[in-house]
Amino acid sequence: MDEFSNEQVIKCLKTQWGSFVERYNKLSAAEQQQYLDRQGYARLGDLLAHVAAWWYRGMQLIAVYQREPGFQPPSVDVDAFNAEAVASVRNLSDAEVISHFESRRLQMLELVKSLNEVDLQSERLKTQLAIEVIEHYQEHL
């Protein structure tokens, strides 16, 4: 992962993910619906719950990688994982899910800022961060 930089991840969390909801809210109702349809989610809260769930899993994996560099994570049934994330917020309003999403975003940001030089040399950590933050953002543009 030659192109990775901690600064890229921080910038993505601060600016791109940090303004995600605001940019969504600036879309017309029709544009919002088209976006959600393309993403495969019924409402914004479902999409945000999906992102927050993957961030949480990524943070857990990073903590394990720091302790056990050779750890091999179990495979994930992506569809089941995403369905569980959406089901977990079924009874919450979008505002409640946005609050949860923001909390997770800030947790991820603090984690990234706390990484030391040894952590930043780990290909596994760099890959995990790139997948969870940068690539995941690009998937949801």
PDB file of N, CA and C in Angstrom, residues 62 65 68-73 121-129:
ATOM      1  N   ILE A  62      -8.230  -3.428  14.156  1.00  0.00           N
ATOM      2  CA  ILE A  62      -6.986  -2.680  14.340  1.00  0.00           C
ATOM      3  C   ILE A  62      -6.436  -2.913  15.740  1.00  0.00           C
ATOM      4  N   TYR A  65      -4.879  -6.316  15.695  1.00  0.00           N
ATOM      5  CA  TYR A  65      -3.637  -6.317  14.911  1.00  0.00           C
ATOM      6  C   TYR A  65      -2.486  -5.683  15.699  1.00  0.00           C
ATOM      7  N   GLU A  68      -1.674  -8.545  18.136  1.00  0.00           N
ATOM      8  CA  GLU A  68      -1.341  -9.818  17.477  1.00  0.00           C
ATOM      9  C   GLU A  68      -1.188  -9.588  15.977  1.00  0.00           C
ATOM     10  N   PRO A  69      -0.017  -9.162  15.532  1.00  0.00           N
ATOM     11  CA  PRO A  69       0.165  -8.839  14.112  1.00  0.00           C
ATOM     12  C   PRO A  69      -0.195  -9.968  13.147  1.00  0.00           C
ATOM     13  N   GLY A  70      -0.111 -11.204  13.575  1.00  0.00           N
ATOM     14  CA  GLY A  70      -0.423 -12.321  12.690  1.00  0.00           C
ATOM     15  C   GLY A  70      -1.868 -12.763  12.709  1.00  0.00           C
ATOM     16  N   PHE A  71      -2.719 -12.047  13.439  1.00  0.00           N
ATOM     17  CA  PHE A  71      -4.134 -12.431  13.564  1.00  0.00           C
ATOM     18  C   PHE A  71      -4.801 -12.496  12.192  1.00  0.00           C
ATOM     19  N   GLN A  72      -5.568 -13.560  11.986  1.00  0.00           N
ATOM     20  CA  GLN A  72      -6.349 -13.720  10.761  1.00  0.00           C
ATOM     21  C   GLN A  72      -7.829 -13.577  11.113  1.00  0.00           C
ATOM     22  N   PRO A  73      -8.463 -12.509  10.679  1.00  0.00           N
ATOM     23  CA  PRO A  73      -9.873 -12.326  11.028  1.00  0.00           C
ATOM     24  C   PRO A  73     -10.757 -13.362  10.346  1.00  0.00           C
ATOM     25  N   GLN A 121       3.515   1.622  10.174  1.00  0.00           N
ATOM     26  CA  GLN A 121       4.350   0.795   9.300  1.00  0.00           C
ATOM     27  C   GLN A 121       3.664  -0.533   8.978  1.00  0.00           C
ATOM     28  N   SER A 122       2.624  -0.849   9.708  1.00  0.00           N
ATOM     29  CA  SER A 122       1.926  -2.120   9.525  1.00  0.00           C
ATOM     30  C   SER A 122       1.047  -2.082   8.281  1.00  0.00           C
ATOM     31  N   GLU A 123       1.365  -2.952   7.338  1.00  0.00           N
ATOM     32  CA  GLU A 123       0.564  -3.034   6.110  1.00  0.00           C
ATOM     33  C   GLU A 123      -0.887  -3.410   6.424  1.00  0.00           C
ATOM     34  N   ARG A 124      -1.072  -4.256   7.420  1.00  0.00           N
ATOM     35  CA  ARG A 124      -2.427  -4.694   7.775  1.00  0.00           C
ATOM     36  C   ARG A 124      -3.253  -3.519   8.292  1.00  0.00           C
ATOM     37  N   LEU A 125      -2.664  -2.704   9.166  1.00  0.00           N
ATOM     38  CA  LEU A 125      -3.384  -1.540   9.679  1.00  0.00           C
ATOM     39  C   LEU A 125      -3.666  -0.545   8.564  1.00  0.00           C
ATOM     40  N   LYS A 126      -2.666  -0.297   7.747  1.00  0.00           N
ATOM     41  CA  LYS A 126      -2.852   0.655   6.647  1.00  0.00           C
ATOM     42  C   LYS A 126      -3.946   0.176   5.693  1.00  0.00           C
ATOM     43  N   THR A 127      -3.924  -1.111   5.382  1.00  0.00           N
ATOM     44  CA  THR A 127      -4.941  -1.666   4.490  1.00  0.00           C
ATOM     45  C   THR A 127      -6.323  -1.549   5.117  1.00  0.00           C
ATOM     46  N   GLN A 128      -6.428  -1.892   6.394  1.00  0.00           N
ATOM     47  CA  GLN A 128      -7.716  -1.821   7.073  1.00  0.00           C
ATOM     48  C   GLN A 128      -8.264  -0.391   7.056  1.00  0.00           C
ATOM     49  N   LEU A 129      -7.413   0.569   7.356  1.00  0.00           N
ATOM     50  CA  LEU A 129      -7.850   1.965   7.350  1.00  0.00           C
ATOM     51  C   LEU A 129      -8.246   2.428   5.956  1.00  0.00           C
TER      52      LEU A 129
END
